[in-house]
Amino acid sequence: MRTAEMTVFIVDDDEPSRESVVSLVFPMKLPTRSFASAEEFLEAVGPNDYGCLVTDLRLDGMSGIDLQAALADRGISIPVIMLTGFADVKLAVHAMQQGAVALLEKPAGGIELWDAIRSALDQEELRYQADASRRDFRRRMSSLTEKERQVLDLVVDGFPNKTVARRLDVSLRTVESRRKAVFDKLGARSEFSPVRMYIDVLRD
């Protein structure tokens, strides 16, 4: 698992609780960043941050549930682990419905919290790899000429080479040449690869 870009973010208005999570994460050799409020955390985090969030469910000011919603509104998909000192089934269910990786009672056992963090980071690694693939594909797309992009757009729409040639008013050989250039630049492994990548990355 890639860890260099991963950070464990901790949000808790109780300083000893924050420090206990920091101490737990220390042997993982992962960086940590601690915040005393959800508002403080939201000012510091962005869509390009990777890792996981360990937050108290009940906070002074914005709650952990509200923080989950705020992250979703901002398009930040970081996995969330909720901690709570109060048994509240309704809030727990809501937190899990909103995508929390785990909800643990405070004080969370070391192994239990450790496992939740590792699970969250495994999940985050998948997002990291998907984002990296999208960035690479967009970079490759930017290398296409306007004429190559025209061919790709029509191929994605399902048109065969002969139809593409008629629509662009060029020879079939020209279409085949441009199509090959597109596949080479995009690093396509099969005829369907550029179509699948195009749809997944640019039309999601």
mmCIF file of C-alpha atoms in Angstrom:
data_model
loop_
_atom_site.group_PDB
_atom_site.id
_atom_site.type_symbol
_atom_site.label_atom_id
_atom_site.label_comp_id
_atom_site.label_asym_id
_atom_site.label_seq_id
_atom_site.Cartn_x
_atom_site.Cartn_y
_atom_site.Cartn_z
ATOM 1 C CA MET A 1 0.000 0.000 0.000
ATOM 2 C CA ARG A 2 1.226 3.496 -0.848
ATOM 3 C CA THR A 3 1.688 5.450 2.374
ATOM 4 C CA ALA A 4 3.869 8.451 1.513
ATOM 5 C CA GLU A 5 0.886 10.572 0.520
ATOM 6 C CA MET A 6 -1.382 9.318 3.304
ATOM 7 C CA THR A 7 -2.135 11.286 6.462
ATOM 8 C CA VAL A 8 -4.290 10.384 9.439
ATOM 9 C CA PHE A 9 -6.352 13.456 10.292
ATOM 10 C CA ILE A 10 -7.725 13.653 13.838
ATOM 11 C CA VAL A 11 -10.567 15.928 14.916
ATOM 12 C CA ASP A 12 -11.515 16.013 18.587
ATOM 13 C CA ASP A 13 -12.192 18.897 20.965
ATOM 14 C CA ASP A 14 -10.579 16.874 23.758
ATOM 15 C CA GLU A 15 -6.789 17.182 23.549
ATOM 16 C CA PRO A 16 -5.952 13.938 25.447
ATOM 17 C CA SER A 17 -8.202 12.040 23.039
ATOM 18 C CA ARG A 18 -6.397 13.557 20.070
ATOM 19 C CA GLU A 19 -3.023 12.683 21.525
ATOM 20 C CA SER A 20 -4.057 9.093 22.188
ATOM 21 C CA VAL A 21 -4.877 8.612 18.509
ATOM 22 C CA VAL A 22 -1.579 10.238 17.508
ATOM 23 C CA SER A 23 0.252 7.812 19.799
ATOM 24 C CA LEU A 24 -1.586 4.880 18.271
ATOM 25 C CA VAL A 25 -0.720 5.929 14.709
ATOM 26 C CA PHE A 26 2.941 6.671 15.463
ATOM 27 C CA PRO A 27 4.128 3.030 15.010
ATOM 28 C CA MET A 28 2.429 3.009 11.587
ATOM 29 C CA LYS A 29 5.009 5.582 10.456
ATOM 30 C CA LEU A 30 2.246 7.739 9.000
ATOM 31 C CA PRO A 31 2.011 11.516 9.372
ATOM 32 C CA THR A 32 -0.809 12.850 11.551
ATOM 33 C CA ARG A 33 -2.518 16.226 11.727
ATOM 34 C CA SER A 34 -4.716 17.130 14.683
ATOM 35 C CA PHE A 35 -7.542 19.653 14.898
ATOM 36 C CA ALA A 36 -9.655 20.845 17.818
ATOM 37 C CA SER A 37 -12.750 21.469 15.701
ATOM 38 C CA ALA A 38 -14.417 20.432 12.462
ATOM 39 C CA GLU A 39 -14.263 24.009 11.245
ATOM 40 C CA GLU A 40 -10.492 24.121 11.707
ATOM 41 C CA PHE A 41 -10.115 20.854 9.824
ATOM 42 C CA LEU A 42 -12.256 22.038 6.894
ATOM 43 C CA GLU A 43 -10.040 25.093 6.483
ATOM 44 C CA ALA A 44 -6.986 22.861 6.114
ATOM 45 C CA VAL A 45 -8.143 19.916 3.995
ATOM 46 C CA GLY A 46 -8.831 19.737 0.257
ATOM 47 C CA PRO A 47 -9.747 17.236 -2.485
ATOM 48 C CA ASN A 48 -6.065 16.467 -3.120
ATOM 49 C CA ASP A 49 -5.440 15.320 0.464
ATOM 50 C CA TYR A 50 -5.293 11.564 1.013
ATOM 51 C CA GLY A 51 -5.542 9.472 4.153
ATOM 52 C CA CYS A 52 -8.364 9.025 6.627
ATOM 53 C CA LEU A 53 -10.206 11.072 9.216
ATOM 54 C CA VAL A 54 -10.697 9.994 12.821
ATOM 55 C CA THR A 55 -13.276 12.313 14.371
ATOM 56 C CA ASP A 56 -15.402 12.507 17.470
ATOM 57 C CA LEU A 57 -19.098 12.260 16.728
ATOM 58 C CA ARG A 58 -19.974 15.013 19.205
ATOM 59 C CA LEU A 59 -17.886 18.168 18.888
ATOM 60 C CA ASP A 60 -18.151 21.750 20.040
ATOM 61 C CA GLY A 61 -19.609 23.566 17.058
ATOM 62 C CA MET A 62 -20.054 21.422 13.946
ATOM 63 C CA SER A 63 -20.670 17.766 14.808
ATOM 64 C CA GLY A 64 -18.979 14.773 13.256
ATOM 65 C CA ILE A 65 -22.145 14.083 11.245
ATOM 66 C CA ASP A 66 -22.172 17.673 9.979
ATOM 67 C CA LEU A 67 -18.499 17.325 9.106
ATOM 68 C CA GLN A 68 -19.249 14.240 7.009
ATOM 69 C CA ALA A 69 -21.887 16.195 5.101
ATOM 70 C CA ALA A 70 -19.570 19.177 4.600
ATOM 71 C CA LEU A 71 -16.844 16.932 3.175
ATOM 72 C CA ALA A 72 -19.317 15.371 0.748
ATOM 73 C CA ASP A 73 -20.528 18.818 -0.342
ATOM 74 C CA ARG A 74 -16.935 19.805 -1.125
ATOM 75 C CA GLY A 75 -16.230 16.640 -3.090
ATOM 76 C CA ILE A 76 -13.735 15.364 -0.508
ATOM 77 C CA SER A 77 -13.961 11.586 -0.344
ATOM 78 C CA ILE A 78 -11.614 10.893 2.551
ATOM 79 C CA PRO A 79 -12.759 7.839 4.605
ATOM 80 C CA VAL A 80 -14.187 8.714 8.018
ATOM 81 C CA ILE A 81 -13.913 6.832 11.311
ATOM 82 C CA MET A 82 -16.280 8.069 14.004
ATOM 83 C CA LEU A 83 -15.564 7.922 17.728
ATOM 84 C CA THR A 84 -18.240 8.519 20.346
ATOM 85 C CA GLY A 85 -18.439 8.495 24.093
ATOM 86 C CA PHE A 86 -22.221 8.207 23.989
ATOM 87 C CA ALA A 87 -24.200 5.219 22.781
ATOM 88 C CA ASP A 88 -26.653 6.736 20.258
ATOM 89 C CA VAL A 89 -28.052 4.183 17.850
ATOM 90 C CA LYS A 90 -29.799 6.758 15.653
ATOM 91 C CA LEU A 91 -26.632 8.807 15.163
ATOM 92 C CA ALA A 92 -24.563 5.688 14.652
ATOM 93 C CA VAL A 93 -26.867 4.433 11.911
ATOM 94 C CA HIS A 94 -26.855 7.853 10.260
ATOM 95 C CA ALA A 95 -23.050 8.023 10.335
ATOM 96 C CA MET A 96 -22.740 4.609 8.717
ATOM 97 C CA GLN A 97 -25.377 5.479 6.104
ATOM 98 C CA GLN A 98 -23.309 8.531 5.210
ATOM 99 C CA GLY A 99 -20.330 6.282 4.530
ATOM 100 C CA ALA A 100 -18.370 6.109 7.782
ATOM 101 C CA VAL A 101 -15.880 3.242 7.695
ATOM 102 C CA ALA A 102 -16.467 2.495 11.373
ATOM 103 C CA LEU A 103 -18.092 3.922 14.499
ATOM 104 C CA LEU A 104 -16.254 3.056 17.705
ATOM 105 C CA GLU A 105 -17.049 3.802 21.334
ATOM 106 C CA LYS A 106 -14.519 5.871 23.271
ATOM 107 C CA PRO A 107 -12.088 4.985 24.518
ATOM 108 C CA ALA A 108 -11.561 2.843 21.438
ATOM 109 C CA GLY A 109 -9.352 -0.188 21.944
ATOM 110 C CA GLY A 110 -5.976 0.043 20.261
ATOM 111 C CA ILE A 111 -6.421 -2.999 18.035
ATOM 112 C CA GLU A 112 -9.987 -2.024 17.118
ATOM 113 C CA LEU A 113 -9.013 1.500 16.100
ATOM 114 C CA TRP A 114 -5.824 0.291 14.433
ATOM 115 C CA ASP A 115 -7.829 -2.130 12.270
ATOM 116 C CA ALA A 116 -10.329 0.605 11.361
ATOM 117 C CA ILE A 117 -7.535 2.963 10.305
ATOM 118 C CA ARG A 118 -5.821 0.288 8.211
ATOM 119 C CA SER A 119 -9.139 -0.545 6.540
ATOM 120 C CA ALA A 120 -9.769 3.138 5.816
ATOM 121 C CA LEU A 121 -6.288 3.573 4.343
ATOM 122 C CA ASP A 122 -6.714 0.494 2.154
ATOM 123 C CA GLN A 123 -9.929 2.057 0.855
ATOM 124 C CA GLU A 124 -8.157 5.364 0.327
ATOM 125 C CA GLU A 125 -5.363 3.676 -1.615
ATOM 126 C CA LEU A 126 -7.936 2.542 -4.181
ATOM 127 C CA ARG A 127 -9.112 6.147 -4.555
ATOM 128 C CA TYR A 128 -5.516 7.326 -4.895
ATOM 129 C CA GLN A 129 -4.833 4.848 -7.686
ATOM 130 C CA ALA A 130 -8.082 5.736 -9.479
ATOM 131 C CA ASP A 131 -7.290 9.459 -9.251
ATOM 132 C CA ALA A 132 -3.754 8.829 -10.499
ATOM 133 C CA SER A 133 -5.139 6.908 -13.481
ATOM 134 C CA ARG A 134 -7.495 9.777 -14.276
ATOM 135 C CA ARG A 135 -4.703 12.327 -14.083
ATOM 136 C CA ASP A 136 -2.506 10.226 -16.357
ATOM 137 C CA PHE A 137 -5.314 9.706 -18.862
ATOM 138 C CA ARG A 138 -6.090 13.436 -18.965
ATOM 139 C CA ARG A 139 -2.404 14.134 -19.545
ATOM 140 C CA ARG A 140 -2.383 11.671 -22.421
ATOM 141 C CA MET A 141 -5.597 13.174 -23.795
ATOM 142 C CA SER A 142 -3.967 16.608 -23.884
ATOM 143 C CA SER A 143 -1.327 15.218 -26.259
ATOM 144 C CA LEU A 144 -3.944 14.429 -28.935
ATOM 145 C CA THR A 145 -4.264 16.744 -31.891
ATOM 146 C CA GLU A 146 -7.645 18.264 -32.698
ATOM 147 C CA LYS A 147 -8.095 15.857 -35.606
ATOM 148 C CA GLU A 148 -7.173 12.852 -33.454
ATOM 149 C CA ARG A 149 -9.660 14.001 -30.820
ATOM 150 C CA GLN A 150 -12.378 14.187 -33.486
ATOM 151 C CA VAL A 151 -11.716 10.562 -34.380
ATOM 152 C CA LEU A 152 -11.757 9.516 -30.731
ATOM 153 C CA ASP A 153 -15.066 11.290 -30.079
ATOM 154 C CA LEU A 154 -16.727 9.436 -32.942
ATOM 155 C CA VAL A 155 -15.171 6.096 -31.968
ATOM 156 C CA VAL A 156 -16.476 6.552 -28.420
ATOM 157 C CA ASP A 157 -19.933 7.211 -29.856
ATOM 158 C CA GLY A 158 -19.742 3.795 -31.505
ATOM 159 C CA PHE A 159 -19.205 4.717 -35.146
ATOM 160 C CA PRO A 160 -17.144 2.349 -37.339
ATOM 161 C CA ASN A 161 -14.160 3.635 -39.284
ATOM 162 C CA LYS A 162 -16.078 3.996 -42.562
ATOM 163 C CA THR A 163 -18.704 6.184 -40.910
ATOM 164 C CA VAL A 164 -16.015 8.236 -39.175
ATOM 165 C CA ALA A 165 -14.343 8.777 -42.545
ATOM 166 C CA ARG A 166 -17.587 10.004 -44.114
ATOM 167 C CA ARG A 167 -18.376 12.313 -41.210
ATOM 168 C CA LEU A 168 -14.930 13.865 -41.219
ATOM 169 C CA ASP A 169 -14.698 13.829 -45.035
ATOM 170 C CA VAL A 170 -11.362 12.036 -45.015
ATOM 171 C CA SER A 171 -10.122 8.722 -46.386
ATOM 172 C CA LEU A 172 -10.523 5.453 -44.524
ATOM 173 C CA ARG A 173 -6.732 5.145 -44.406
ATOM 174 C CA THR A 174 -6.524 8.558 -42.711
ATOM 175 C CA VAL A 175 -9.041 7.489 -40.073
ATOM 176 C CA GLU A 176 -7.131 4.264 -39.436
ATOM 177 C CA SER A 177 -3.876 6.207 -39.100
ATOM 178 C CA ARG A 178 -5.361 8.740 -36.691
ATOM 179 C CA ARG A 179 -7.081 6.003 -34.711
ATOM 180 C CA LYS A 180 -3.785 4.154 -34.301
ATOM 181 C CA ALA A 181 -2.116 7.389 -33.168
ATOM 182 C CA VAL A 182 -4.877 7.883 -30.594
ATOM 183 C CA PHE A 183 -4.475 4.359 -29.237
ATOM 184 C CA ASP A 184 -0.689 4.720 -29.085
ATOM 185 C CA LYS A 185 -0.817 8.067 -27.256
ATOM 186 C CA LEU A 186 -3.407 6.817 -24.782
ATOM 187 C CA GLY A 187 -1.455 3.638 -24.117
ATOM 188 C CA ALA A 188 -4.475 1.512 -25.009
ATOM 189 C CA ARG A 189 -4.000 -2.227 -24.528
ATOM 190 C CA SER A 190 -7.040 -3.186 -26.611
ATOM 191 C CA GLU A 191 -9.590 -1.742 -29.008
ATOM 192 C CA PHE A 192 -11.964 -1.108 -26.108
ATOM 193 C CA SER A 193 -9.470 0.487 -23.705
ATOM 194 C CA PRO A 194 -9.664 4.101 -24.938
ATOM 195 C CA VAL A 195 -13.450 3.940 -25.074
ATOM 196 C CA ARG A 196 -13.692 2.614 -21.529
ATOM 197 C CA MET A 197 -11.134 5.110 -20.209
ATOM 198 C CA TYR A 198 -12.805 8.000 -22.020
ATOM 199 C CA ILE A 199 -16.222 7.174 -20.612
ATOM 200 C CA ASP A 200 -14.970 6.467 -17.076
ATOM 201 C CA VAL A 201 -12.710 9.491 -16.820
ATOM 202 C CA LEU A 202 -14.283 12.236 -18.918
ATOM 203 C CA ARG A 203 -17.951 11.377 -18.821
ATOM 204 C CA ASP A 204 -18.386 10.467 -15.129
#
